[in-house]
XYZ file of C-alpha atoms in Angstrom:
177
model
C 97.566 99.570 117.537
C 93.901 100.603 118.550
C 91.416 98.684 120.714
C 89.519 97.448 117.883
C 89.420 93.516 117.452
C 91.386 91.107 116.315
C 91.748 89.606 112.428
C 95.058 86.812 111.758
C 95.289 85.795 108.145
C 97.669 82.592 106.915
C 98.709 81.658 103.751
C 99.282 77.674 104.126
C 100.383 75.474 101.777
C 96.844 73.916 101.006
C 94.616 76.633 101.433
C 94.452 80.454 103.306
C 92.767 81.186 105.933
C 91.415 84.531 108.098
C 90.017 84.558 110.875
C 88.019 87.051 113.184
C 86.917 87.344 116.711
C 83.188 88.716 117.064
C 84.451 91.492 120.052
C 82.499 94.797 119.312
C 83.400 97.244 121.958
C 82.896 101.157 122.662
C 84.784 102.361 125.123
C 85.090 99.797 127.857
C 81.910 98.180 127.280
C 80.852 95.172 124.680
C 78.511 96.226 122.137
C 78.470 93.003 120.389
C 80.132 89.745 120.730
C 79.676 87.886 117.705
C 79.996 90.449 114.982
C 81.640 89.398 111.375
C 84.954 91.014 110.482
C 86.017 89.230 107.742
C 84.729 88.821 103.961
C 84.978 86.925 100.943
C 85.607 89.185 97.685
C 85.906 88.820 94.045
C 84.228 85.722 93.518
C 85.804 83.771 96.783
C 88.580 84.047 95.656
C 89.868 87.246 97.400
C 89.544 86.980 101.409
C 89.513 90.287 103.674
C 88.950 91.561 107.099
C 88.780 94.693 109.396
C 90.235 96.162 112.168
C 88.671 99.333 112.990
C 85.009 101.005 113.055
C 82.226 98.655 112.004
C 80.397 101.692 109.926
C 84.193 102.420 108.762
C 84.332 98.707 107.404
C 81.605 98.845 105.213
C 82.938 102.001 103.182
C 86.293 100.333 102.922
C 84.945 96.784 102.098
C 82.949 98.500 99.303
C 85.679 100.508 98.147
C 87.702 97.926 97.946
C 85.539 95.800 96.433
C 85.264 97.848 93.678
C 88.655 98.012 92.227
C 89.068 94.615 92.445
C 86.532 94.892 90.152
C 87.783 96.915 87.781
C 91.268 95.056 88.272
C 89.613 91.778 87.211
C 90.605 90.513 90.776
C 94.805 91.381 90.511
C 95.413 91.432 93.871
C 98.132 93.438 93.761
C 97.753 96.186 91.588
C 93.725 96.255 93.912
C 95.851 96.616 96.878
C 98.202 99.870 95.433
C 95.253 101.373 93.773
C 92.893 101.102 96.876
C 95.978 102.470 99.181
C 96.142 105.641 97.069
C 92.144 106.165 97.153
C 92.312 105.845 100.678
C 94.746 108.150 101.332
C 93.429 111.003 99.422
C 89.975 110.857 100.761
C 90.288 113.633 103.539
C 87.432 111.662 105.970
C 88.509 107.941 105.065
C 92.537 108.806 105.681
C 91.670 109.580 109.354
C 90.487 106.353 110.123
C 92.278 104.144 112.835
C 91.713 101.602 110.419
C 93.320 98.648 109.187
C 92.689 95.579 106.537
C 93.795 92.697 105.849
C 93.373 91.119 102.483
C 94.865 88.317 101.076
C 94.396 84.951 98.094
C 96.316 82.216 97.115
C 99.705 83.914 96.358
C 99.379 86.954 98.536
C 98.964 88.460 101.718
C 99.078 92.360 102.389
C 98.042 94.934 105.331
C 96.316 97.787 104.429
C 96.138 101.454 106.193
C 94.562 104.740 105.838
C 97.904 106.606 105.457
C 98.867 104.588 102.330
C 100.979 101.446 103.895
C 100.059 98.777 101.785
C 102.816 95.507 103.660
C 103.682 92.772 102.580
C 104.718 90.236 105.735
C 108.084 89.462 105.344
C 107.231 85.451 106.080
C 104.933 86.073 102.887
C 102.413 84.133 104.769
C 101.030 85.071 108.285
C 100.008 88.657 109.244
C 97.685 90.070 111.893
C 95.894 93.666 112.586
C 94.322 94.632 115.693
C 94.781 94.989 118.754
C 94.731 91.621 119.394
C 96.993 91.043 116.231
C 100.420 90.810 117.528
C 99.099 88.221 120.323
C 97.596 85.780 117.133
C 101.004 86.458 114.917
C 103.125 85.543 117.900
C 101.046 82.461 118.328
C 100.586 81.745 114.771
C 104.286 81.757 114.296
C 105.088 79.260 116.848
C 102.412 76.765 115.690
C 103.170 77.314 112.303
C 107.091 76.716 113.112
C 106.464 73.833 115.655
C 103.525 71.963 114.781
C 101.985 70.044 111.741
C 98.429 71.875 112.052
C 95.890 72.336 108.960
C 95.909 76.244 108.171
C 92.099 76.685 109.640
C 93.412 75.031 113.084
C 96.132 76.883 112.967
C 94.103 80.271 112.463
C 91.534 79.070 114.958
C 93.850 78.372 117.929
C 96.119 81.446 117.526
C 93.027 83.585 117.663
C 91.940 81.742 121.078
C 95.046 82.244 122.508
C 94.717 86.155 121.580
C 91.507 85.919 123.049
C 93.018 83.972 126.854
C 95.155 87.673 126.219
C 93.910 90.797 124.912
C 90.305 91.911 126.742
C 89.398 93.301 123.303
C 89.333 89.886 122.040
C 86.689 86.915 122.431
C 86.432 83.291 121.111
C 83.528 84.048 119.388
C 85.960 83.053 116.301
C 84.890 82.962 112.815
C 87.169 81.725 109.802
C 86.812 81.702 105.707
C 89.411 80.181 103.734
C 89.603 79.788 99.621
C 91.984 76.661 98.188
């Protein structure tokens, strides 16, 4: 993982969820501390975010964005085309970049060198280098405790945060139902 930020997604059974903390940093200095990493796509319906260069984000968002498009919102077959396009562009494929993107019925992580991963739960997954520190929480609440999905995202992200120095509270969530 790279120092980047910190994005947890969770497919509950009500609604999903992803969440973001606002941490901009270059180097060992904040830049920022409330800037938005996640997105809503295709109508709502499709939620994303980014782990990686803020400039970066924008390309890929777009990208992405646009084969959904022209997939008429399938998730999956977005997520395998988008993968490939990535990959072949010779300045895009060097990213340290990640995304998350996930609806209703899917979740999947997305890199520059073509992984396109499915969590194995089906239902939580987190990128950045806070990431592991929100899964590990997000698991345990989700395995031990009776929490609404935008709780759930919302406290596992604050505990990355009490963790991982490229991480703040400065949380923001979207969720689609």
């Amino acid at each position: 993982m790279f120092e980047a930020t910190t994005i947890l997604a969770y497919r509950g059974v009500n609604k999903s969820v992803i969440g973001g903390d606002g941490q901009v940093t270059f180097g060992n200095c904040v830049l920022k501390s409330n800037a938005t990493k996640i997105r809503s796509l295709y109508e709502g319906k499709i939620l994303s975010g980014f782990a990686g260069s803020t400039a970066d984000a924008f390309s890929l968002f777009d990208m992405f964005e646009n084969i959904l498009e022209t997939k008429r919102g399938d998730l999956e077959r977005s997520v395998v085309d988008f993968s490939k396009e990535w990959r072949k562009d010779k300045y895009l494929r060097k990213l340290e970049a990640m995304m998350l993107v996930l609806n209703r019925s899917k979740i999947y992580i997305l890199s520059g060198s073509g992984d396109v991963v499915e969590p194995e739960d089906g239902k939580i997954a987190a990128i950045g280098s806070g990431g592991n520190f929100a899964l590990s929480a997000a698991r345990a609440l989700d395995r031990n405790a009776s929490l609404a999905e935008d709780v759930l995202v919302r406290q596992s992200l604050q505990i990355a945060g009490e963790l991982c120095i490229y991480t703040n509270m400065n949380i923001k969530l979207l969720e689609i139902q």
